[in-house]
Amino acid sequence: MKQRSLKEKWTAVTSLVIFVSYALMCTVVYIALHAWLSNEEEREARRTMDDLVAMFETQQGRLTIEDFQQNNGLMNAIVDRNETAYILTTNGEPIVQINNAAPVYPQMNVSFIERNNAFIFNTPVQIGLFQGVLQVIHPLNAFTELMRYILIAMLIAGFAALLLSALIGYQLANYFMRPIEALSQEMTRVKEHGFTERTHVAYATNDEIGKLLNVYDAMMEQLEQSFEQQKRFVSDASHELRTPIQALEGHLSLIQRWGKHDETVLEESIETSLIETRRMKRMIEELLQLARRERLDGGHANVYDVVEAVALQMQYVAPQLTLHNQVKQDVHVNVPDSVLHHIIKNIVENAVKYSDDKPIVYVRTILDERCRIEIEDNGQGIDAQHLPHIFDRFYRIDAARTRQTEGTGLGLAIVKALVESYNGDVFVKSVVGVGTVFIVEFDLFHVEKSLN
Ligand code: ADP
């Protein structure tokens, strides 16, 4: 049994259960029917006997045994066509016979017996001076025949039930096992070929199997995501860190060869090495941020307060910046405070980096079903051809690279990843030479109104 598939076991068990219950039911019905019909037969035979005895009693003194011998019309009217009745002497000799449905049964000493497929009743009778025995024989041929038919019908129906239950059991097992088989095939495919081979197991019902498939899907989604993140981190890190490491290596060998004696080479190389090291440090931090990206649950942020905090922080980093906080007060969004701070700070930092001397930034909110936060700057703007790519990892516009602004090309990728993990959206609009607007949308968080 251990080697059998679940489908076979299911089929076997359901058929067996259905068949055994059917067989039990048939046995009970058969026994009950047998008892009831047999009772009916006995009652009929007794009725004939009682009618005859009653008839003899009413004729007592008027008719003799000889009258009955010569004319059995009276008895004929009472005895059923398929029954036989005898008047026997006490020695068991028949004197009168009505019908010939069965041979004589000289069972003289019993009142009732079932023998040779018939009920036999004996009752002592007195007709005039004659003392004898009245015997009624009630054959059971029709009854036995009927019971045989019933038995055969039950056996045929039982066999059909067995087939039917096996068929239904098999179909049921098939129906329930199909999604599980599909799931197991899918798992094997993923195991052999990786996540690229992942498909969705179609199953619309929300029963236990549906729930299992949903859990599996969600689990695979998470696994795939973390797998992708890990793969991306490794490839990004190895690709992007190669350049600064090579630069570092170049400068160190420069110092090794000439720098020990040449002050200017030493100074320059140490300076560049430090810049590269800082860049690398920042890149590693940002890469880790992108890879780690854990979702904090349950937080919400007051947009106005967050913008105020960013403005305060930027005063020290970029005193040349003018930040206008035009956000409506008491607007809360469904994203933790620290995350919203990080998002807005990244965008404002870019506004400072990619603008001329006097950056001016406006932050405002537009309330709809969601909260739309607009961050507008008066910077250099972004050419339309770059707009679709600025959220890609490591994407930097050439001008930014040549201007040697500090940056890794990861800032906006982090913003987008953060926004999306809190069910938000981020867009950008820009006109070169005029400025850029970043639009971040989040679900509103409704703060419970206080009692008064
Ligand atoms: P970086 O580390 O280079 O700033 P980001 O992902 O933050 O990386 O930005 C990607 C590129 O998009 C930047 O290199 C820059 O060219 C452009 N960019 C981002 N924000 C602005 C802005 N406010 N104005 C003009 N260009 C921008």
Coordinates of N, CA, C and O in Angstrom, one line a residue, residues 290-425:
L290 N 19.7 48.7 -1.1 CA 18.8 48.2 -2.2 C 18.5 46.7 -2.0 O 17.4 46.2 -2.2
A291 N 19.6 46.0 -1.6 CA 19.4 44.5 -1.4 C 18.7 44.2 -0.2 O 17.9 43.2 -0.2
R292 N 18.8 45.0 0.9 CA 18.2 44.6 2.1 C 16.7 44.9 2.1 O 15.9 44.1 2.5
R293 N 16.4 46.1 1.7 CA 15.0 46.6 1.5 C 13.9 45.8 2.3 O 13.1 45.2 1.7
E294 N 14.0 45.9 3.6 CA 13.0 45.2 4.3 C 11.8 46.1 4.5 O 12.0 47.3 4.7
R295 N 10.7 45.6 4.5 CA 9.5 46.4 4.7 C 9.2 46.6 6.2 O 9.0 45.6 6.9
L296 N 9.1 47.8 6.6 CA 8.7 48.0 8.0 C 7.2 48.1 8.0 O 6.6 48.8 7.1
D297 N 6.5 47.4 8.9 CA 5.1 47.4 8.8 C 4.5 48.4 9.8 O 5.1 48.8 10.8
G298 N 3.3 48.9 9.4 CA 2.4 49.6 10.4 C 2.7 51.0 10.6 O 2.1 51.6 11.5
G299 N 3.7 51.6 9.9 CA 3.9 53.0 10.2 C 3.1 54.0 9.3 O 2.6 53.6 8.3
H300 N 3.1 55.2 9.8 CA 2.5 56.3 8.9 C 3.2 57.6 9.2 O 3.8 57.7 10.3
A301 N 3.2 58.5 8.2 CA 4.0 59.7 8.3 C 3.1 60.9 8.1 O 2.2 60.9 7.3
N302 N 3.5 61.9 8.9 CA 2.8 63.3 8.7 C 3.7 64.0 7.6 O 4.9 64.3 7.9
V303 N 3.2 64.2 6.4 CA 4.0 64.7 5.3 C 4.7 66.0 5.6 O 5.9 66.2 5.4
Y304 N 3.9 66.9 6.2 CA 4.4 68.3 6.5 C 5.6 68.2 7.5 O 6.7 68.7 7.2
D305 N 5.5 67.4 8.5 CA 6.6 67.2 9.5 C 7.8 66.7 8.9 O 8.9 67.1 9.2
V306 N 7.6 65.7 8.0 CA 8.8 65.0 7.3 C 9.5 66.1 6.5 O 10.7 66.2 6.5
V307 N 8.7 66.9 5.7 CA 9.4 67.9 4.8 C 10.1 68.9 5.7 O 11.2 69.3 5.3
E308 N 9.5 69.3 6.8 CA 10.2 70.2 7.7 C 11.5 69.6 8.2 O 12.6 70.3 8.2
A309 N 11.5 68.3 8.5 CA 12.7 67.7 9.0 C 13.8 67.6 8.0 O 15.0 67.9 8.2
V310 N 13.4 67.4 6.7 CA 14.3 67.3 5.6 C 14.9 68.7 5.4 O 16.2 68.9 5.2
A311 N 14.1 69.7 5.5 CA 14.5 71.1 5.3 C 15.6 71.5 6.3 O 16.6 72.1 6.0
L312 N 15.3 71.1 7.5 CA 16.2 71.4 8.6 C 17.6 70.7 8.4 O 18.6 71.3 8.5
Q313 N 17.5 69.5 8.0 CA 18.7 68.7 7.8 C 19.6 69.3 6.6 O 20.8 69.4 6.7
M314 N 18.8 69.8 5.6 CA 19.5 70.3 4.4 C 20.2 71.6 4.6 O 21.1 72.0 3.9
Q315 N 19.7 72.3 5.6 CA 20.3 73.6 6.0 C 21.8 73.5 6.2 O 22.5 74.4 5.9
Y316 N 22.2 72.4 6.8 CA 23.6 72.2 7.1 C 24.3 71.7 6.0 O 25.5 72.0 5.7
V317 N 23.7 70.8 5.2 CA 24.4 70.1 4.1 C 24.5 71.1 2.9 O 25.5 71.1 2.2
A318 N 23.4 71.8 2.6 CA 23.4 72.7 1.5 C 22.7 74.0 1.8 O 21.5 74.2 1.6
P319 N 23.5 74.9 2.4 CA 22.9 76.2 2.9 C 22.3 77.0 1.7 O 21.5 77.9 2.0
Q320 N 22.8 76.8 0.5 CA 22.4 77.6 -0.6 C 21.0 77.2 -1.0 O 20.3 77.9 -1.8
L321 N 20.4 76.1 -0.5 CA 19.1 75.7 -0.9 C 18.0 76.5 -0.2 O 18.0 76.7 1.0
T322 N 16.9 76.8 -1.1 CA 15.7 77.4 -0.5 C 14.6 76.4 -0.7 O 14.3 76.0 -1.8
L323 N 14.1 75.9 0.4 CA 13.0 74.8 0.4 C 11.7 75.4 0.9 O 11.6 75.9 2.0
H324 N 10.7 75.4 0.0 CA 9.4 75.9 0.4 C 8.5 74.7 0.7 O 8.2 74.0 -0.2
N325 N 8.1 74.7 2.0 CA 7.2 73.6 2.4 C 5.8 74.1 2.2 O 5.3 74.8 3.1
Q326 N 5.2 73.7 1.1 CA 3.8 74.1 0.9 C 2.8 72.9 1.1 O 1.7 72.9 0.6
V327 N 3.2 72.0 1.9 CA 2.4 70.8 2.1 C 1.3 71.1 3.1 O 1.5 71.9 4.0
K328 N 0.1 70.5 2.8 CA -1.0 70.8 3.7 C -0.7 70.1 5.0 O -0.1 69.0 5.1
Q329 N -1.1 70.8 6.1 CA -0.8 70.2 7.4 C -1.8 69.0 7.7 O -2.8 68.9 7.1
D330 N -1.3 68.2 8.6 CA -2.2 67.0 9.1 C -2.6 66.1 8.0 O -3.6 65.5 8.0
V331 N -1.7 65.9 7.0 CA -1.9 64.9 6.0 C -1.0 63.7 6.4 O 0.2 63.9 6.5
H332 N -1.6 62.5 6.5 CA -0.8 61.4 6.9 C -0.8 60.4 5.7 O -1.9 60.2 5.1
V333 N 0.3 59.8 5.4 CA 0.3 58.7 4.4 C 0.8 57.4 5.0 O 1.5 57.4 6.0
N334 N 0.4 56.4 4.2 CA 0.7 55.0 4.7 C 2.1 54.5 4.5 O 2.3 53.6 3.7
V335 N 3.0 55.2 5.1 CA 4.4 54.7 4.9 C 5.2 55.3 6.1 O 4.9 56.3 6.6
P336 N 6.1 54.5 6.7 CA 6.8 54.9 7.9 C 7.5 56.2 7.7 O 8.0 56.5 6.6
D337 N 7.6 56.9 8.8 CA 8.3 58.2 8.9 C 9.7 58.2 8.2 O 10.0 59.0 7.4
S338 N 10.5 57.3 8.7 CA 11.9 57.2 8.3 C 12.0 57.0 6.8 O 12.9 57.5 6.1
V339 N 11.1 56.2 6.3 CA 11.1 55.8 4.8 C 10.8 57.0 4.0 O 11.5 57.4 3.0
L340 N 9.7 57.8 4.4 CA 9.3 58.9 3.6 C 10.4 60.0 3.7 O 10.8 60.6 2.7
H341 N 11.1 60.1 4.8 CA 12.2 61.0 5.0 C 13.3 60.7 4.0 O 13.8 61.5 3.3
H342 N 13.6 59.4 3.9 CA 14.7 59.0 3.0 C 14.3 59.3 1.6 O 15.2 59.8 0.8
I343 N 13.1 59.1 1.2 CA 12.7 59.3 -0.2 C 12.8 60.8 -0.5 O 13.4 61.1 -1.5
I344 N 12.2 61.6 0.3 CA 12.2 63.0 0.0 C 13.6 63.6 0.1 O 14.0 64.4 -0.8
K345 N 14.4 63.1 1.0 CA 15.7 63.6 1.2 C 16.5 63.3 -0.1 O 17.2 64.2 -0.7
N346 N 16.4 62.1 -0.6 CA 17.1 61.7 -1.8 C 16.8 62.6 -3.0 O 17.6 63.0 -3.8
I347 N 15.5 62.9 -3.1 CA 15.0 63.7 -4.3 C 15.5 65.1 -4.1 O 16.0 65.8 -5.1
V348 N 15.4 65.7 -2.9 CA 15.9 67.0 -2.7 C 17.4 67.2 -2.9 O 17.9 68.1 -3.5
E349 N 18.1 66.1 -2.4 CA 19.6 66.1 -2.6 C 19.9 66.2 -4.1 O 20.8 66.9 -4.5
N350 N 19.2 65.5 -4.9 CA 19.4 65.5 -6.4 C 19.1 66.9 -6.9 O 19.9 67.4 -7.8
A351 N 18.1 67.5 -6.4 CA 17.7 68.9 -6.8 C 18.9 69.8 -6.6 O 19.2 70.7 -7.4
V352 N 19.5 69.6 -5.5 CA 20.7 70.5 -5.2 C 21.9 70.1 -6.1 O 22.5 71.0 -6.7
K353 N 22.1 68.8 -6.2 CA 23.3 68.4 -7.0 C 23.1 68.8 -8.5 O 24.1 69.2 -9.1
Y354 N 21.9 68.7 -9.0 CA 21.8 68.9 -10.4 C 21.1 70.3 -10.7 O 20.1 70.4 -11.4
S355 N 21.6 71.3 -10.0 CA 21.1 72.7 -10.3 C 22.3 73.6 -10.2 O 23.3 73.3 -9.7
D356 N 22.0 74.8 -10.6 CA 23.1 75.8 -10.6 C 23.2 76.4 -9.2 O 22.6 75.8 -8.2
D357 N 23.8 77.5 -9.0 CA 24.1 78.0 -7.7 C 23.0 78.1 -6.7 O 23.1 77.9 -5.5
K358 N 21.8 78.6 -7.2 CA 20.7 78.9 -6.2 C 19.5 77.9 -6.4 O 18.5 78.3 -7.0
P359 N 19.7 76.7 -5.8 CA 18.5 75.8 -6.0 C 17.3 76.2 -5.2 O 17.5 76.6 -4.0
I360 N 16.2 76.2 -5.8 CA 14.9 76.4 -5.1 C 14.0 75.2 -5.3 O 13.8 74.7 -6.4
V361 N 13.5 74.7 -4.2 CA 12.7 73.5 -4.3 C 11.3 73.8 -3.6 O 11.2 74.4 -2.5
Y362 N 10.2 73.4 -4.3 CA 8.9 73.5 -3.7 C 8.4 72.1 -3.5 O 8.5 71.2 -4.3
V363 N 7.8 71.9 -2.3 CA 7.2 70.6 -2.0 C 5.7 70.9 -1.7 O 5.4 71.7 -0.8
R364 N 4.8 70.3 -2.4 CA 3.4 70.5 -2.1 C 2.7 69.1 -2.2 O 3.2 68.1 -2.7
T365 N 1.4 69.1 -1.7 CA 0.6 67.9 -1.8 C -0.7 68.2 -2.5 O -1.2 69.3 -2.3
I366 N -1.1 67.2 -3.2 CA -2.5 67.3 -3.8 C -3.2 66.1 -3.4 O -2.7 65.0 -3.5
L367 N -4.4 66.4 -2.7 CA -5.1 65.2 -2.2 C -6.2 64.8 -3.1 O -7.0 65.6 -3.6
D368 N -6.3 63.5 -3.2 CA -7.3 62.9 -4.1 C -7.7 61.6 -3.3 O -7.8 61.7 -2.1
E369 N -7.9 60.5 -4.0 CA -8.1 59.3 -3.3 C -6.8 58.9 -2.6 O -6.8 58.3 -1.5
R370 N -5.7 59.3 -3.2 CA -4.4 59.1 -2.6 C -3.7 60.5 -2.3 O -4.3 61.5 -2.6
C371 N -2.5 60.4 -1.8 CA -1.8 61.7 -1.5 C -0.7 61.8 -2.5 O 0.1 60.9 -2.7
R372 N -0.7 62.9 -3.3 CA 0.3 63.1 -4.3 C 1.3 64.2 -3.8 O 0.9 65.3 -3.5
I373 N 2.5 63.8 -3.6 CA 3.5 64.7 -3.1 C 4.4 65.2 -4.3 O 5.0 64.3 -5.0
E374 N 4.4 66.5 -4.6 CA 5.2 67.0 -5.7 C 6.4 67.7 -5.2 O 6.3 68.5 -4.3
I375 N 7.6 67.3 -5.8 CA 8.9 68.0 -5.4 C 9.4 68.6 -6.6 O 9.9 67.9 -7.5
E376 N 9.4 70.0 -6.7 CA 9.7 70.7 -7.9 C 11.0 71.5 -7.7 O 11.2 72.1 -6.7
D377 N 11.9 71.4 -8.7 CA 13.2 72.2 -8.5 C 13.3 73.1 -9.8 O 12.6 72.9 -10.8
N378 N 14.3 74.0 -9.7 CA 14.6 74.9 -10.8 C 15.9 74.5 -11.4 O 16.7 75.4 -11.8
G379 N 16.2 73.2 -11.4 CA 17.6 72.8 -11.8 C 17.7 72.7 -13.3 O 16.9 73.2 -14.1
Q380 N 18.7 71.9 -13.7 CA 19.1 71.8 -15.1 C 18.1 71.0 -15.9 O 18.1 71.1 -17.2
G381 N 17.2 70.2 -15.3 CA 16.3 69.4 -16.0 C 16.9 68.2 -16.6 O 18.1 68.0 -16.6
I382 N 16.0 67.3 -17.1 CA 16.5 66.0 -17.7 C 15.9 65.9 -19.1 O 14.7 66.1 -19.3
D383 N 16.7 65.6 -20.0 CA 16.3 65.4 -21.4 C 15.3 64.2 -21.5 O 15.5 63.2 -20.8
A384 N 14.3 64.4 -22.4 CA 13.3 63.4 -22.5 C 13.8 62.0 -22.7 O 13.3 61.0 -22.2
Q385 N 14.9 61.9 -23.5 CA 15.4 60.6 -23.8 C 16.0 59.8 -22.6 O 16.0 58.6 -22.5
H386 N 16.3 60.6 -21.5 CA 16.8 59.9 -20.3 C 15.7 59.6 -19.3 O 15.9 58.7 -18.4
L387 N 14.6 60.3 -19.4 CA 13.6 60.2 -18.4 C 13.2 58.7 -18.1 O 13.1 58.4 -16.9
P388 N 13.0 57.9 -19.1 CA 12.6 56.5 -18.8 C 13.6 55.7 -18.0 O 13.3 54.7 -17.5
H389 N 14.9 56.2 -18.0 CA 15.9 55.4 -17.4 C 16.4 55.8 -16.0 O 17.2 55.1 -15.4
I390 N 16.0 57.0 -15.6 CA 16.7 57.6 -14.4 C 16.5 56.8 -13.2 O 17.2 56.9 -12.2
F391 N 15.4 55.9 -13.2 CA 15.2 55.1 -12.0 C 15.9 53.8 -12.1 O 15.9 52.9 -11.1
D392 N 16.6 53.5 -13.2 CA 17.4 52.3 -13.3 C 18.6 52.3 -12.4 O 19.2 53.4 -12.2
R393 N 19.1 51.2 -12.0 CA 20.3 51.2 -11.1 C 21.5 51.6 -11.9 O 21.7 51.2 -13.1
F394 N 22.3 52.4 -11.4 CA 23.6 52.9 -12.0 C 23.4 53.8 -13.2 O 24.4 54.1 -13.8
Y395 N 22.2 54.2 -13.4 CA 22.0 55.1 -14.6 C 22.3 56.5 -14.2 O 21.7 57.1 -13.3
R396 N 23.3 57.1 -14.9 CA 23.7 58.5 -14.7 C 23.7 59.1 -16.0 O 24.2 58.5 -17.0
I397 N 23.2 60.3 -16.1 CA 23.3 61.0 -17.4 C 24.7 61.5 -17.6 O 25.4 61.9 -16.6
D398 N 25.2 61.4 -18.8 CA 26.6 61.7 -19.1 C 27.0 63.0 -18.5 O 28.1 63.1 -17.9
A399 N 26.2 64.0 -18.6 CA 26.5 65.4 -18.1 C 26.9 65.3 -16.6 O 27.8 65.9 -16.1
A400 N 26.1 64.5 -15.9 CA 26.3 64.3 -14.5 C 27.7 63.7 -14.2 O 28.4 64.0 -13.3
R401 N 28.0 62.7 -15.1 CA 29.3 62.0 -14.9 C 30.5 63.0 -15.1 O 31.4 63.0 -14.4
T402 N 30.3 63.7 -16.3 CA 31.4 64.6 -16.6 C 31.6 65.7 -15.7 O 32.7 66.2 -15.4
R403 N 30.4 66.1 -15.0 CA 30.5 67.2 -14.1 C 31.1 66.8 -12.8 O 31.3 67.5 -11.8
Q404 N 31.4 65.5 -12.7 CA 32.0 65.0 -11.5 C 31.2 65.1 -10.2 O 31.8 65.3 -9.2
T405 N 29.9 65.2 -10.4 CA 29.1 65.3 -9.2 C 29.2 64.0 -8.5 O 29.3 62.9 -9.1
E406 N 29.1 64.1 -7.2 CA 29.2 62.9 -6.4 C 27.9 62.1 -6.7 O 26.8 62.6 -6.7
G407 N 28.0 60.8 -6.9 CA 26.8 60.0 -7.1 C 27.2 58.7 -7.6 O 28.3 58.4 -8.1
T408 N 26.2 57.8 -7.4 CA 26.5 56.4 -7.8 C 25.5 55.9 -8.8 O 25.6 54.8 -9.4
G409 N 24.4 56.7 -9.0 CA 23.4 56.2 -10.0 C 22.4 55.3 -9.3 O 21.6 54.6 -9.9
L410 N 22.5 55.2 -7.9 CA 21.6 54.3 -7.2 C 20.5 55.0 -6.4 O 19.5 54.4 -6.1
G411 N 20.7 56.3 -6.2 CA 19.7 57.1 -5.4 C 18.3 56.9 -5.8 O 17.4 56.6 -5.0
L412 N 18.0 57.1 -7.1 CA 16.6 57.1 -7.6 C 16.1 55.6 -7.6 O 14.9 55.4 -7.4
A413 N 17.0 54.7 -7.8 CA 16.6 53.3 -7.8 C 16.2 52.9 -6.4 O 15.2 52.2 -6.3
I414 N 16.8 53.4 -5.4 CA 16.4 53.2 -4.0 C 15.1 53.8 -3.8 O 14.2 53.2 -3.2
V415 N 14.9 55.1 -4.3 CA 13.6 55.8 -4.1 C 12.5 54.9 -4.7 O 11.5 54.7 -4.0
K416 N 12.7 54.5 -5.9 CA 11.6 53.7 -6.6 C 11.3 52.4 -5.8 O 10.1 52.1 -5.6
A417 N 12.4 51.7 -5.4 CA 12.2 50.5 -4.7 C 11.4 50.7 -3.4 O 10.5 49.9 -3.0
L418 N 11.8 51.8 -2.6 CA 11.1 52.1 -1.4 C 9.7 52.4 -1.6 O 8.8 51.9 -1.0
V419 N 9.4 53.3 -2.6 CA 8.1 53.7 -2.9 C 7.2 52.5 -3.2 O 6.1 52.3 -2.7
E420 N 7.7 51.7 -4.1 CA 6.9 50.5 -4.5 C 6.6 49.5 -3.4 O 5.6 48.9 -3.4
S421 N 7.6 49.4 -2.5 CA 7.3 48.4 -1.5 C 6.3 48.9 -0.5 O 5.8 48.2 0.3
Y422 N 5.9 50.2 -0.6 CA 4.8 50.7 0.3 C 3.6 51.0 -0.6 O 2.8 52.0 -0.3
N423 N 3.5 50.3 -1.7 CA 2.3 50.4 -2.5 C 2.1 51.8 -3.1 O 1.0 52.3 -3.4
G424 N 3.2 52.5 -3.3 CA 3.2 53.8 -3.9 C 3.6 53.8 -5.3 O 4.0 52.8 -5.9
D425 N 3.6 55.0 -5.9 CA 4.1 55.2 -7.3 C 5.0 56.4 -7.4 O 4.8 57.4 -6.6

